[in-house]
Short mmCIF file of C-alpha atoms in Angstrom, two decimals:
data_model
loop_
_atom_site.label_atom_id
_atom_site.label_comp_id
_atom_site.label_asym_id
_atom_site.label_seq_id
_atom_site.Cartn_x
_atom_site.Cartn_y
_atom_site.Cartn_z
CA UNK A 1 -3.93 -6.00 15.74
CA UNK A 2 -5.55 -7.89 12.87
CA UNK A 3 -3.40 -9.71 10.35
CA UNK A 4 -4.53 -10.23 6.79
CA UNK A 5 -3.63 -10.06 3.14
CA UNK A 6 -3.95 -7.70 0.22
CA UNK A 7 -5.54 -9.29 -2.84
CA UNK A 8 -2.52 -7.83 -4.68
CA UNK A 9 -0.47 -10.60 -3.05
CA UNK A 10 -2.47 -13.16 -5.04
CA UNK A 11 -2.44 -11.17 -8.29
CA UNK A 12 -0.44 -13.79 -10.20
CA UNK A 13 -3.05 -16.45 -9.45
CA UNK A 14 -5.95 -14.07 -10.15
CA UNK A 15 -4.39 -12.92 -13.42
CA UNK A 16 -3.91 -16.52 -14.58
CA UNK A 17 -7.57 -17.26 -13.73
CA UNK A 18 -6.47 -19.76 -11.07
CA UNK A 19 -8.46 -17.76 -8.51
CA UNK A 20 -11.29 -15.28 -8.71
CA UNK A 21 -11.23 -12.43 -6.21
CA UNK A 22 -13.97 -14.10 -4.17
CA UNK A 23 -12.03 -17.37 -4.17
CA UNK A 24 -8.98 -15.38 -3.06
CA UNK A 25 -10.98 -14.01 -0.12
CA UNK A 26 -11.98 -17.51 0.95
CA UNK A 27 -8.35 -18.63 0.56
CA UNK A 28 -7.22 -15.85 2.90
CA UNK A 29 -9.72 -16.94 5.55
CA UNK A 30 -8.74 -20.59 5.16
CA UNK A 31 -5.09 -19.68 5.74
CA UNK A 32 -5.52 -17.71 8.93
CA UNK A 33 -6.18 -14.20 7.66
CA UNK A 34 -8.45 -11.91 9.67
CA UNK A 35 -9.02 -9.28 7.00
CA UNK A 36 -8.71 -8.68 3.27
CA UNK A 37 -7.51 -5.49 1.62
CA UNK A 38 -9.11 -4.96 -1.79
CA UNK A 39 -6.71 -3.90 -4.55
CA UNK A 40 -8.42 -4.07 -7.96
CA UNK A 41 -5.56 -5.48 -10.03
CA UNK A 42 -6.65 -8.45 -12.08
CA UNK A 43 -10.30 -7.43 -11.66
CA UNK A 44 -12.29 -4.21 -11.98
CA UNK A 45 -14.88 -2.74 -9.62
CA UNK A 46 -15.70 0.36 -11.70
CA UNK A 47 -19.31 0.11 -12.89
CA UNK A 48 -19.42 -3.39 -11.40
CA UNK A 49 -21.84 -3.27 -8.45
CA UNK A 50 -22.47 -7.00 -8.69
CA UNK A 51 -18.84 -7.83 -7.96
CA UNK A 52 -18.74 -5.28 -5.13
CA UNK A 53 -21.71 -7.03 -3.52
CA UNK A 54 -20.15 -10.47 -4.09
CA UNK A 55 -16.96 -9.30 -2.34
CA UNK A 56 -18.95 -7.98 0.63
CA UNK A 57 -20.99 -11.17 0.96
CA UNK A 58 -17.99 -13.45 0.58
CA UNK A 59 -15.94 -11.58 3.19
CA UNK A 60 -18.87 -11.62 5.60
CA UNK A 61 -19.44 -15.35 5.11
CA UNK A 62 -15.71 -16.02 5.55
CA UNK A 63 -15.58 -13.96 8.75
CA UNK A 64 -13.14 -11.40 7.31
CA UNK A 65 -13.12 -7.63 7.70
CA UNK A 66 -12.67 -5.70 4.47
CA UNK A 67 -9.91 -3.53 5.85
CA UNK A 68 -9.29 -1.14 2.99
CA UNK A 69 -9.46 -0.26 -0.67
CA UNK A 70 -6.35 0.80 -2.60
CA UNK A 71 -6.33 2.52 -6.00
CA UNK A 72 -3.98 4.44 -8.25
CA UNK A 73 -4.02 8.15 -9.01
CA UNK A 74 -1.59 10.77 -10.31
CA UNK A 75 -2.28 14.44 -9.77
CA UNK A 76 0.77 15.53 -11.74
CA UNK A 77 -1.07 16.34 -14.96
CA UNK A 78 -0.20 18.48 -17.98
CA UNK A 79 -3.40 20.52 -18.07
CA UNK A 80 -5.94 21.85 -15.57
CA UNK A 81 -8.60 19.78 -17.30
CA UNK A 82 -6.65 16.54 -16.85
CA UNK A 83 -5.97 17.45 -13.20
CA UNK A 84 -9.69 17.97 -12.52
CA UNK A 85 -10.54 14.72 -14.30
CA UNK A 86 -8.08 12.80 -12.11
CA UNK A 87 -9.62 14.25 -8.95
CA UNK A 88 -13.11 13.37 -10.18
CA UNK A 89 -12.04 9.81 -11.04
CA UNK A 90 -10.59 9.39 -7.55
CA UNK A 91 -13.78 10.66 -5.95
CA UNK A 92 -15.68 7.97 -7.89
CA UNK A 93 -13.30 5.46 -6.31
CA UNK A 94 -14.32 6.84 -2.91
CA UNK A 95 -17.87 5.89 -3.87
CA UNK A 96 -16.68 2.32 -4.48
CA UNK A 97 -14.96 2.30 -1.08
CA UNK A 98 -18.27 3.40 0.47
CA UNK A 99 -20.11 0.63 -1.37
CA UNK A 100 -17.57 -1.93 -0.13
CA UNK A 101 -18.23 -0.72 3.39
CA UNK A 102 -14.61 0.18 4.11
CA UNK A 103 -13.39 3.04 6.28
CA UNK A 104 -9.87 3.26 4.81
CA UNK A 105 -8.91 4.07 1.25
CA UNK A 106 -5.43 4.53 -0.17
CA UNK A 107 -5.01 6.52 -3.34
CA UNK A 108 -1.71 7.26 -5.00
CA UNK A 109 -0.88 10.93 -5.36
CA UNK A 110 1.96 11.56 -7.80
CA UNK A 111 4.38 9.87 -10.14
CA UNK A 112 7.30 11.11 -12.20
CA UNK A 113 10.23 9.41 -13.95
CA UNK A 114 13.19 8.95 -11.60
CA UNK A 115 15.26 11.78 -13.17
CA UNK A 116 12.42 14.18 -12.29
CA UNK A 117 11.96 13.06 -8.68
CA UNK A 118 14.08 15.86 -7.21
CA UNK A 119 13.14 17.72 -4.05
CA UNK A 120 12.94 20.94 -6.09
CA UNK A 121 10.34 19.36 -8.40
CA UNK A 122 8.46 17.92 -5.43
CA UNK A 123 8.19 21.32 -3.76
CA UNK A 124 6.97 22.83 -7.05
CA UNK A 125 4.29 20.16 -7.41
CA UNK A 126 3.27 20.15 -3.74
CA UNK A 127 0.51 22.83 -3.80
CA UNK A 128 -1.46 20.95 -6.48
CA UNK A 129 -0.99 17.65 -4.66
CA UNK A 130 -2.18 19.17 -1.38
CA UNK A 131 -5.28 20.66 -3.01
CA UNK A 132 -6.22 17.35 -4.64
CA UNK A 133 -5.77 15.36 -1.43
CA UNK A 134 -7.76 17.89 0.60
CA UNK A 135 -10.68 17.80 -1.84
CA UNK A 136 -10.77 14.01 -1.89
CA UNK A 137 -10.43 13.74 1.90
CA UNK A 138 -13.23 16.27 2.36
CA UNK A 139 -15.45 14.30 -0.02
CA UNK A 140 -14.63 11.04 1.80
CA UNK A 141 -15.33 12.56 5.21
CA UNK A 142 -19.10 12.45 4.62
CA UNK A 143 -18.81 8.64 4.50
CA UNK A 144 -16.50 8.49 7.54
CA UNK A 145 -13.67 7.26 5.28
CA UNK A 146 -10.01 7.96 6.03
CA UNK A 147 -8.00 8.52 2.86
CA UNK A 148 -4.26 8.01 2.76
CA UNK A 149 -1.10 8.26 0.70
CA UNK A 150 1.27 5.32 0.48
CA UNK A 151 5.05 5.70 0.29
CA UNK A 152 4.97 4.46 -3.26
CA UNK A 153 6.17 5.16 -6.81
CA UNK A 154 9.66 6.66 -6.16
CA UNK A 155 8.46 10.28 -6.21
CA UNK A 156 6.49 10.25 -2.95
CA UNK A 157 8.26 7.37 -1.27
CA UNK A 158 10.65 8.82 1.30
CA UNK A 159 9.26 9.20 4.81
CA UNK A 160 9.92 12.95 4.99
CA UNK A 161 8.04 13.64 1.74
CA UNK A 162 5.08 11.62 2.98
CA UNK A 163 5.08 13.59 6.25
CA UNK A 164 5.35 16.88 4.36
CA UNK A 165 2.24 16.04 2.36
CA UNK A 166 0.25 14.76 5.35
CA UNK A 167 1.05 17.87 7.39
CA UNK A 168 0.22 20.25 4.52
CA UNK A 169 -3.09 18.54 3.72
CA UNK A 170 -3.95 18.96 7.39
CA UNK A 171 -7.10 16.86 7.47
CA UNK A 172 -7.97 14.53 10.34
CA UNK A 173 -9.07 11.90 7.82
CA UNK A 174 -5.93 12.05 5.65
CA UNK A 175 -3.08 9.85 6.80
CA UNK A 176 -0.54 7.42 5.36
CA UNK A 177 -0.65 3.79 4.36
CA UNK A 178 2.76 2.84 5.74
CA UNK A 179 4.50 0.25 3.55
CA UNK A 180 7.54 -0.85 5.53
CA UNK A 181 9.29 -2.34 2.48
CA UNK A 182 8.80 0.46 -0.02
CA UNK A 183 11.26 2.74 1.75
CA UNK A 184 14.08 0.61 0.33
CA UNK A 185 13.06 1.75 -3.17
CA UNK A 186 14.47 5.18 -2.26
CA UNK A 187 17.32 3.65 -0.23
CA UNK A 188 15.89 4.65 3.15
CA UNK A 189 16.35 2.42 6.19
CA UNK A 190 12.94 0.81 6.89
CA UNK A 191 13.31 0.79 10.67
CA UNK A 192 14.08 4.52 10.82
CA UNK A 193 11.35 5.33 8.30
CA UNK A 194 8.75 3.37 10.26
CA UNK A 195 9.71 5.28 13.41
CA UNK A 196 9.18 8.53 11.47
CA UNK A 197 5.77 7.69 10.02
CA UNK A 198 3.97 5.24 12.32
CA UNK A 199 2.20 8.02 14.30
CA UNK A 200 0.36 8.97 11.09
CA UNK A 201 -0.49 5.49 9.78
CA UNK A 202 -4.04 4.42 9.00
CA UNK A 203 -2.85 1.07 7.65
CA UNK A 204 0.43 -0.87 7.62
CA UNK A 205 1.67 -2.92 4.66
CA UNK A 206 4.22 -5.61 5.48
CA UNK A 207 6.51 -6.31 2.53
CA UNK A 208 10.05 -7.67 2.28
CA UNK A 209 12.86 -7.41 -0.26
CA UNK A 210 16.18 -8.97 -1.02
CA UNK A 211 18.73 -6.18 -1.52
CA UNK A 212 22.07 -6.19 -3.34
CA UNK A 213 24.40 -3.22 -3.86
CA UNK A 214 24.60 -1.48 -7.21
CA UNK A 215 27.96 -3.07 -8.09
CA UNK A 216 26.61 -6.65 -7.73
CA UNK A 217 24.12 -7.19 -10.53
CA UNK A 218 22.23 -10.40 -9.61
CA UNK A 219 20.61 -10.83 -13.03
CA UNK A 220 17.01 -11.39 -14.06
CA UNK A 221 14.07 -10.66 -11.75
CA UNK A 222 15.45 -7.62 -9.94
CA UNK A 223 14.72 -3.89 -10.23
CA UNK A 224 16.74 -0.83 -9.23
CA UNK A 225 16.23 1.64 -6.41
CA UNK A 226 16.60 5.36 -7.06
CA UNK A 227 20.34 5.07 -6.35
CA UNK A 228 20.88 1.94 -8.42
CA UNK A 229 20.77 -0.78 -5.78
CA UNK A 230 19.07 -4.05 -6.76
CA UNK A 231 15.80 -5.21 -5.14
CA UNK A 232 13.64 -8.30 -5.50
CA UNK A 233 10.46 -9.19 -3.65
CA UNK A 234 10.81 -11.71 -0.82
CA UNK A 235 8.52 -13.62 1.50
CA UNK A 236 8.00 -11.41 4.56
CA UNK A 237 10.55 -12.44 7.18
CA UNK A 238 12.95 -14.06 4.69
CA UNK A 239 14.38 -10.98 2.97
CA UNK A 240 17.03 -8.46 3.97
CA UNK A 241 14.79 -6.09 5.94
CA UNK A 242 15.26 -6.38 9.71
CA UNK A 243 11.69 -7.60 10.05
CA UNK A 244 11.89 -8.57 13.76
CA UNK A 245 12.94 -5.02 14.60
CA UNK A 246 10.34 -3.45 12.30
CA UNK A 247 7.60 -5.48 13.97
CA UNK A 248 8.97 -4.69 17.43
CA UNK A 249 8.84 -0.97 16.55
CA UNK A 250 5.26 -1.32 15.28
CA UNK A 251 4.19 -3.15 18.42
CA UNK A 252 6.01 -0.73 20.75
CA UNK A 253 4.32 2.23 19.04
CA UNK A 254 0.93 0.99 20.21
CA UNK A 255 -0.31 0.48 16.68
CA UNK A 256 -3.31 -1.80 16.96
CA UNK A 257 -4.82 -1.63 13.48
CA UNK A 258 -4.65 -3.79 10.39
CA UNK A 259 -1.41 -5.40 9.23
CA UNK A 260 -1.76 -6.18 5.53
CA UNK A 261 0.80 -8.55 4.02
CA UNK A 262 1.94 -7.80 0.48
CA UNK A 263 3.83 -10.53 -1.37
CA UNK A 264 5.85 -9.63 -4.48
CA UNK A 265 8.23 -12.58 -4.66
CA UNK A 266 8.96 -15.11 -7.38
CA UNK A 267 7.49 -18.04 -5.44
CA UNK A 268 3.92 -19.25 -5.97
CA UNK A 269 1.80 -16.45 -4.48
CA UNK A 270 -0.22 -18.81 -2.30
CA UNK A 271 2.92 -20.35 -0.81
CA UNK A 272 4.59 -16.98 -0.34
CA UNK A 273 1.51 -15.36 1.18
CA UNK A 274 0.84 -18.22 3.59
CA UNK A 275 4.42 -18.33 4.89
CA UNK A 276 4.49 -14.54 5.14
CA UNK A 277 1.36 -14.42 7.30
CA UNK A 278 2.71 -17.20 9.49
CA UNK A 279 6.02 -15.35 9.90
CA UNK A 280 4.35 -12.06 10.81
CA UNK A 281 2.12 -13.73 13.39
CA UNK A 282 5.13 -15.44 14.99
CA UNK A 283 7.30 -12.30 14.94
CA UNK A 284 4.51 -10.23 16.53
CA UNK A 285 4.14 -12.78 19.32
CA UNK A 286 7.92 -12.91 19.88
CA UNK A 287 8.43 -9.13 19.87
CA UNK A 288 9.32 -7.82 23.33
CA UNK A 289 8.40 -4.20 24.01
#
């Protein structure tokens, strides 16, 4: 197991120009991280080979693995032309993953407004989603890159929908980036969902939330799950997810890959990320399997 941080966790500081992405990488190393996951929010790697090389050199000098590359995509498009363009754009992101030297790349797959996220609509969209993911995985295979879908964006967030897609794509190099916190966004128990999906995980995101029921509006700073419950980002290990049990399940499964902390809380991102990594390290050591 290698513990590290997604650059997304430090987005607030990067966006405010308090850190560059290379400074963020050095910060991760200085605070005990063993890898960095590159998520280009607050900076852009498209047509930016100089920054790609700077990231590689900085991670190497800091002694960090670059564990993965995560980008957006949406293959629910109104026209065949737009669908093909989205596939082509995602393949160009595979090229960036290759240039970064990573072997894992997460791309989103589909998004719809919550009223349209029905199982009927999902089954109707599924053939196009499967085709897109197969084509991208096949393209990535020549670079020995594993592509993956994250349980993300409400539409493709429940563990059974993720499994349905992974099984239908049926490629050895197409798996899931398992975000243990995101299951709450569709009101699924994280422990049960992790048990469902961990055999197919290429990467694990550790994220925590505070959760309040739909009839207890806590005010500003919260968002709603698909069934109207209130969620707010928390420091990993301090929220309402049973994090000790989640980590015990991960450890008992034999998962020995990258654990990538994602911080979405209201605290300073450096404080939140540091405490989160410390908590995960301690909980992993304490877990009895």
